[in-house]
Every structure is written in C-alpha cells, then in structure tokens.
mmCIF file of C-alpha atoms in Angstrom:
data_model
loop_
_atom_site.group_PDB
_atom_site.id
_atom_site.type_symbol
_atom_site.label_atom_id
_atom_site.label_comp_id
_atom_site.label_asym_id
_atom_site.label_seq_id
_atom_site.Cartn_x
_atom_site.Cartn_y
_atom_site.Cartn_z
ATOM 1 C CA UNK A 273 2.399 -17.090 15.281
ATOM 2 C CA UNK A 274 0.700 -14.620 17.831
ATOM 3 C CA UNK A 275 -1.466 -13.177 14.747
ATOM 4 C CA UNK A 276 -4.927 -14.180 13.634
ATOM 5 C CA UNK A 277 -5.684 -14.926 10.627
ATOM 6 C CA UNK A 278 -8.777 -12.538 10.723
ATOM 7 C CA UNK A 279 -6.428 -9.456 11.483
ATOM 8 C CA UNK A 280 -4.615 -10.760 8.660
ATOM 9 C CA UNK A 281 -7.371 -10.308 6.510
ATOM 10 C CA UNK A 282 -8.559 -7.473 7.724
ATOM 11 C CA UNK A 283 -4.812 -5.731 6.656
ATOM 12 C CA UNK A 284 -4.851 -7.873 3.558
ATOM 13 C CA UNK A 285 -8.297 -5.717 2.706
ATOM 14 C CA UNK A 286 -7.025 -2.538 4.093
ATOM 15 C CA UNK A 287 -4.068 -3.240 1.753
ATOM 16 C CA UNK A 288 -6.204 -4.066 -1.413
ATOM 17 C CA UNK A 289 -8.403 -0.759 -0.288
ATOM 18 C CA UNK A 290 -5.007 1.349 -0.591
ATOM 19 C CA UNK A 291 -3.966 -0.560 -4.012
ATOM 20 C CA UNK A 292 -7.326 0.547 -6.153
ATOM 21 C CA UNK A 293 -6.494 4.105 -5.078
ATOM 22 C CA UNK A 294 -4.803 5.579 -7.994
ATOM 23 C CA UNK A 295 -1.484 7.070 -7.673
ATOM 24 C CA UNK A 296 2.656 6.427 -8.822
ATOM 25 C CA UNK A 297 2.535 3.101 -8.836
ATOM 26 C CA UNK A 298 -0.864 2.653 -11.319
ATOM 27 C CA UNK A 299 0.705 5.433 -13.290
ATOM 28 C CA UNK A 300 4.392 3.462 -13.853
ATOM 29 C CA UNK A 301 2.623 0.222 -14.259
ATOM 30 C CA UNK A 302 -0.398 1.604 -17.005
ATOM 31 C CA UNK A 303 2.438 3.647 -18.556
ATOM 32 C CA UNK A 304 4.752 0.567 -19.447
ATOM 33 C CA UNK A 305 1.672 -1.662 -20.468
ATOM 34 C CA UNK A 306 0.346 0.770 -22.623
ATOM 35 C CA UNK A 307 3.767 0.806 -24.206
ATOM 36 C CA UNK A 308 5.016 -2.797 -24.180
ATOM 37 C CA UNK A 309 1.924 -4.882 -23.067
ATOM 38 C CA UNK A 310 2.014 -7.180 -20.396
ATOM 39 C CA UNK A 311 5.741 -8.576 -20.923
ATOM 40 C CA UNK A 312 6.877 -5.017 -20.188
ATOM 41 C CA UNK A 313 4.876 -4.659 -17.366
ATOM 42 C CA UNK A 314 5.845 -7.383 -15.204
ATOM 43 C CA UNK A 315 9.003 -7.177 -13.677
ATOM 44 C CA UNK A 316 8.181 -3.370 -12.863
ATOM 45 C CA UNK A 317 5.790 -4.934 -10.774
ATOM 46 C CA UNK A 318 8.713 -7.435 -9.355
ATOM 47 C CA UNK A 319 10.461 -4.409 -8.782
ATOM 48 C CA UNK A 320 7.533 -2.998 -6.774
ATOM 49 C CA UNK A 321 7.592 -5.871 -4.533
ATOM 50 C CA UNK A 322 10.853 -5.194 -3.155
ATOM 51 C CA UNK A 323 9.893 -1.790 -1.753
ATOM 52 C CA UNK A 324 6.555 -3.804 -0.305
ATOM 53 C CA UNK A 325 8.531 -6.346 1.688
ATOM 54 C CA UNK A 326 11.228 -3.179 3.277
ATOM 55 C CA UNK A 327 9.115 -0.566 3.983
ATOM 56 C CA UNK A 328 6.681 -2.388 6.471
ATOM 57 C CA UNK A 329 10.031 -4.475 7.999
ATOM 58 C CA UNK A 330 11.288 -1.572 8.770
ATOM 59 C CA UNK A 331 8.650 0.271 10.545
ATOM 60 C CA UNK A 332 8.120 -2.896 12.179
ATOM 61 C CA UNK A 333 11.657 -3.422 13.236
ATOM 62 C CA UNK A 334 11.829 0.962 13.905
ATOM 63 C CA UNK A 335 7.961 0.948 15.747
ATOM 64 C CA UNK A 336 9.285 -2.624 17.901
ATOM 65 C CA UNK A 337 12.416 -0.504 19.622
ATOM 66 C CA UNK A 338 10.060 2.367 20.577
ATOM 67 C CA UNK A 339 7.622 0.354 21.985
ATOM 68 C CA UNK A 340 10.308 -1.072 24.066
ATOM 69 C CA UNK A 341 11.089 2.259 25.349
ATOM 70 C CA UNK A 342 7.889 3.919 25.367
ATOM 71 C CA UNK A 343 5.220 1.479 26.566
ATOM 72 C CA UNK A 344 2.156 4.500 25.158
ATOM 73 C CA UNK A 345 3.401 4.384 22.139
ATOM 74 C CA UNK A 346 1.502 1.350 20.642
ATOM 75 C CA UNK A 347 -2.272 3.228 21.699
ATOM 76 C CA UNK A 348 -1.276 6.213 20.307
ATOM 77 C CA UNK A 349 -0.044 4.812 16.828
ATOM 78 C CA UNK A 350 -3.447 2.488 17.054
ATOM 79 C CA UNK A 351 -5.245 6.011 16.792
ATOM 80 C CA UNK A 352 -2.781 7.768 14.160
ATOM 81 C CA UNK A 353 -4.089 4.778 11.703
ATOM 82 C CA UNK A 354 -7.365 5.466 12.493
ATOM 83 C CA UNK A 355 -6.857 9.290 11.559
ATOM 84 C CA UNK A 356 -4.683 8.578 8.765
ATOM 85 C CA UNK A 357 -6.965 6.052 6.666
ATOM 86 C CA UNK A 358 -10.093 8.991 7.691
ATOM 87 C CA UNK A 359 -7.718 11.703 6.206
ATOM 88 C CA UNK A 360 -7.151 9.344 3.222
ATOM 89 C CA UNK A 361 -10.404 8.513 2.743
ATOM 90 C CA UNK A 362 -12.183 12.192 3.026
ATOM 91 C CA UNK A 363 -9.237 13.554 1.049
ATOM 92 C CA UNK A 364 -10.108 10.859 -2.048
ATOM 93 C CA UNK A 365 -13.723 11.629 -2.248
ATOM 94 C CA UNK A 366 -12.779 15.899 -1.676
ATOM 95 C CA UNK A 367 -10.768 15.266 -4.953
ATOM 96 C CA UNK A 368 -12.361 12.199 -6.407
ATOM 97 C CA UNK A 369 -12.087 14.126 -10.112
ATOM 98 C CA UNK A 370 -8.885 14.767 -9.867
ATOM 99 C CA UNK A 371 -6.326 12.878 -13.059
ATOM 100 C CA UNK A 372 -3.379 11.844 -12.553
ATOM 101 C CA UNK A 373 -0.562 12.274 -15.159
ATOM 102 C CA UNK A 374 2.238 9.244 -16.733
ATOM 103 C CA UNK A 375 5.725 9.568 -17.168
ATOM 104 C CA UNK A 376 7.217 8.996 -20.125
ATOM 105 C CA UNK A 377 10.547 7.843 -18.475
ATOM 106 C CA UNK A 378 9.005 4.816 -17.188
ATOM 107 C CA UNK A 379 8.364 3.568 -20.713
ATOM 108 C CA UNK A 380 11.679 2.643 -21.558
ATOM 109 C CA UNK A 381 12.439 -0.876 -23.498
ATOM 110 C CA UNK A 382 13.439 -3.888 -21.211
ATOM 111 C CA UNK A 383 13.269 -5.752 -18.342
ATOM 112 C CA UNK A 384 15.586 -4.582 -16.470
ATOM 113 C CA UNK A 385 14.627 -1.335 -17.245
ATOM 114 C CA UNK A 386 11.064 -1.994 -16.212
ATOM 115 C CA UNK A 387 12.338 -3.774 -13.135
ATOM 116 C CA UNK A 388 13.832 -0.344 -12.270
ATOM 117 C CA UNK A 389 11.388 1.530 -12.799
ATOM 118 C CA UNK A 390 9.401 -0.118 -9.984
ATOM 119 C CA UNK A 391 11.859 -0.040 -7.945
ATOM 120 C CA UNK A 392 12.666 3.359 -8.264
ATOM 121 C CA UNK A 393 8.874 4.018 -8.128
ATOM 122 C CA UNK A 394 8.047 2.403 -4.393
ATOM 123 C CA UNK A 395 11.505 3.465 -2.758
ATOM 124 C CA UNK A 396 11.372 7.503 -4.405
ATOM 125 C CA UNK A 397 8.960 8.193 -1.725
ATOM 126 C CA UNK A 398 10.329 7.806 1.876
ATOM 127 C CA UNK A 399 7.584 8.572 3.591
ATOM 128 C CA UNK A 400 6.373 5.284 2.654
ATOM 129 C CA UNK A 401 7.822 3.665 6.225
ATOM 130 C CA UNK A 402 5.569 6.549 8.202
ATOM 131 C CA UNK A 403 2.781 5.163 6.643
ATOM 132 C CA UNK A 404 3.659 2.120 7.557
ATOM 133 C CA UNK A 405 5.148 2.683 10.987
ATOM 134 C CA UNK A 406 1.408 4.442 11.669
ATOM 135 C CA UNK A 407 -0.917 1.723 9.519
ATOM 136 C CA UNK A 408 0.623 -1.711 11.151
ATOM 137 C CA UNK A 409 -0.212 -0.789 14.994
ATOM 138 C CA UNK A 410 -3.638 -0.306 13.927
ATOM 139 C CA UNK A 411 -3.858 -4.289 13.211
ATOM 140 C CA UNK A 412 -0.932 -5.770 14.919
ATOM 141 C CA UNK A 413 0.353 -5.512 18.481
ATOM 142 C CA UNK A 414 4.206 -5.231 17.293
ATOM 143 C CA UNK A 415 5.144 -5.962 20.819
ATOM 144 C CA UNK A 416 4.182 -9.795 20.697
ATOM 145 C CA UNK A 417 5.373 -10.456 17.097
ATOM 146 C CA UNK A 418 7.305 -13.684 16.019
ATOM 147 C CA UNK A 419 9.845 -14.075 13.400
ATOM 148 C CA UNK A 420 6.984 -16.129 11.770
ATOM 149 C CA UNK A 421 4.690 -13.065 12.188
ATOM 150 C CA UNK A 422 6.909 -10.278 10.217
ATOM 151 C CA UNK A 423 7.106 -12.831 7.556
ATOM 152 C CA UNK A 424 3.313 -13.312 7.117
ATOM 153 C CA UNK A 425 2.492 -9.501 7.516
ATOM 154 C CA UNK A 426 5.602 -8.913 4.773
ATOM 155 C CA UNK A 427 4.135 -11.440 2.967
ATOM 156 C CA UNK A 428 0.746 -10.287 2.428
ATOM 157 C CA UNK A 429 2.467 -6.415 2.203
ATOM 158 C CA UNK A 430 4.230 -7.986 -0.875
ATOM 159 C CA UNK A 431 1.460 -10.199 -2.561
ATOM 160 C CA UNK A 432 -1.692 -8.202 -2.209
ATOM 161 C CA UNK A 433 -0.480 -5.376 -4.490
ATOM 162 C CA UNK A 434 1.574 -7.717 -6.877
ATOM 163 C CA UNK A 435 -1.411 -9.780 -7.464
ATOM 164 C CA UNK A 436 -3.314 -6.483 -7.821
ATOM 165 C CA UNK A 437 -0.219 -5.130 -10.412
ATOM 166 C CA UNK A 438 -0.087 -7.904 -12.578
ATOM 167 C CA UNK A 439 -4.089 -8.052 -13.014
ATOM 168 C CA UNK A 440 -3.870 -4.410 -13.702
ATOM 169 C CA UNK A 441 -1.011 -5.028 -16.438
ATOM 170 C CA UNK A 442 -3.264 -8.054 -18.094
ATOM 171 C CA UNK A 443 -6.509 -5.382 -18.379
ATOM 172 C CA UNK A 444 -4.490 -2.388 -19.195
ATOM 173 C CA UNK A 445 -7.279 -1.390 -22.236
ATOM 174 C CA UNK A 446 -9.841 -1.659 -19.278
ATOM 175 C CA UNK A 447 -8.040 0.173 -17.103
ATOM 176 C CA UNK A 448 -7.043 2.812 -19.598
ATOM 177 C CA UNK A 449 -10.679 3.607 -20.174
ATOM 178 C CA UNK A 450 -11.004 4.178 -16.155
ATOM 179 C CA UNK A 451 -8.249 6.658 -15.921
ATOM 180 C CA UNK A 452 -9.096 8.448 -19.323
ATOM 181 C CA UNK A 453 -13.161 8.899 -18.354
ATOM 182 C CA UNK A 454 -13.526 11.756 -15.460
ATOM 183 C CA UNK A 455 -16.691 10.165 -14.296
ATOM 184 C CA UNK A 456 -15.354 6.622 -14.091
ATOM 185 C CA UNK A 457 -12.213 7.660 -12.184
ATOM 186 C CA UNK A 458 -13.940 10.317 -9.842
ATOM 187 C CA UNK A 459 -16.366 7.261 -9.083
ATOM 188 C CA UNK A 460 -13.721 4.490 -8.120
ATOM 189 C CA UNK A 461 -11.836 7.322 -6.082
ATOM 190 C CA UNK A 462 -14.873 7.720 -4.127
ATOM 191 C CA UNK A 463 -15.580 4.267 -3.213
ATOM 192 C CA UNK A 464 -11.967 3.981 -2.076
ATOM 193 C CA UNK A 465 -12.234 6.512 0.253
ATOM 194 C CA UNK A 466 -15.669 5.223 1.880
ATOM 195 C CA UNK A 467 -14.177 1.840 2.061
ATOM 196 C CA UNK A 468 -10.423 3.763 3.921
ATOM 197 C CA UNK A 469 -12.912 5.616 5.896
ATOM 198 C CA UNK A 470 -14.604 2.178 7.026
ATOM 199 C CA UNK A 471 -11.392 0.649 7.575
ATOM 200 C CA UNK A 472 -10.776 3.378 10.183
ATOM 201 C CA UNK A 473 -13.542 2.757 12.003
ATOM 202 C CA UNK A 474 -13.218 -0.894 12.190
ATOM 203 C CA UNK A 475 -9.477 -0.515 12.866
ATOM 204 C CA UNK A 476 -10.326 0.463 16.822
ATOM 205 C CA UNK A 477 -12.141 -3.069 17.456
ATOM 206 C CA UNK A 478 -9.096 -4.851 16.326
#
C-alpha cells in the first residue's frame, strides 16, 4: 500500500465528521427505526453501504484518468476539499437551527423494502461522486494508488458510516430527542461544522 495509516485516519475522521451532520440518510434511517425498531433499520443501512463503496471508486477511478492527462489537476482538487469542507462547515453553523423533515415512504414493512430504501437514499443524489472526486485528493495522492489502496479507502468509505448507522438505529429514542429539541440539534450542527472547518485546515498539511 502507498497510504499511511495516519491519512487513513485522518479520512476515517473527516468521514465520521460528515456522518453526525444530519441530513437524508439520518432522516431514512430514524424514520424506519422509529417505525420498526432496530430489525427494520438494518438492512437500510446495508443498502447504504453499497452507494459508500461506488461513489468514492468512481471518483477515484474518474479523478485517476484526469490526473493522467492533466498533471495540475491533483493541487487544484487538494484546494477544492479544503474550500468545500470550509463551505460545509460555515454553512452548518449559518443554519445550525434548521430541522430537517422524514419521509413517510421510507417506512414501509420489510427488509427488502428497507434495503431499498437505502439504496435508493445514497444513489438519489448524484452529486455524491463530486463530493467525492473533490474530498479524496485532499488525503490521497490518487496518482500512486494500489489496488490494495482503493480497497482500504472503500473500505473505511463503507464502514465508518455503517458503524455510525447501525449505532444510530440501536439509540433511535436518543436520537429522536436530538432531532425533535431545536437547541440540541442547532448545537450538534454547530460542532460539526467547527470540526469540517478544522478538517479543512488540516487537510493542506496532508
């Protein structure tokens, strides 16, 4: 592997940073707990995986061929991350208070279903691979990457927020009471955002 394990961890906690920020994901998984408990909740998060594992394989795979063409291209995307987890970050504590809503088609009865649903959920929003194609240069040079690499970085892209999803479906009454109170929520939304915005300075050292 040409990787460190310490810029391993440091995208494993840039990755747990972006899974306690609320948004469609918390709202599927807290929608089928609250409806079915844990044994509806967990192959929505299976489901989830699968969108975890493609979207950063193919921005590696996409941001690999335009290195090889356009030898800039890895700086540049070094500094999108940087401005992207600042954006993120100032953007979470600007609207800290801000709810977020649940879907009542998520909810429906099975596993399958559930599976679906997560599915559904992580591919519905394709700008998921832009994210990716400008978060992974800021920790990995994509030029020197093994076989052995893309697995471990998949790997970790996978596991972090499935770990993260099944915790969250176990402590749904918990979790519940975050997303119901306006002062709880507005208060993890801000500490998300200072810890994006630290990521993004840290990222440049990397």
């Amino acid at each position: 592997m040409s990787i460190t394990p310490v810029e391993l961890l440091l995208y494993a906690g840039a990755l747990l940073v972006l899974f306690l920020t609320p948004g469609p994901v918390w709202v599927a998984m807290l929608a089928r707990a609250m409806s079915g408990g844990f044994a509806s909740a967990w192959p929505l998060a299976l489901g989830v995986v699968i969108g975890d594992v493609l979207w950063p394989l193919l921005a590696i795979l996409g941001v690999t061929w335009i290195i090889s063409e356009f030898a800039y291209f890895l700086v540049a995307m070094k500094w999108i991350a940087v401005a992207m987890f600042l954006f993120m970050g100032t953007m979470l504590i600007r609207h800290a208070g801000q709810s977020i809503s649940a879907n009542s088609r998520l909810t429906r009865p099975g596993k399958w279903a559930g599976f679906l649903a997560g599915l559904v959920v992580i591919l519905g929003n394709p700008k998921a691979i832009l994210f990716y194609m400008g978060l992974l240069p800021g920790f990995f040079d994509l030029s020197t990457l093994t076989v052995w690499d893309v697995f471990a970085i998949c790997s970790i892209s996978a596991l972090v927020p499935l770990i993260g999803n099944l915790i969250m479906a176990a402590s749904v009454g918990k979790l519940r009471g975050l997303l119901s109170s306006p002062t709880a929520l507005k208060r993890m939304n801000v500490t998300a955002g200072v810890l994006m915005i630290i990521v993004a300075f840290v990222i440049p050292f990397t």
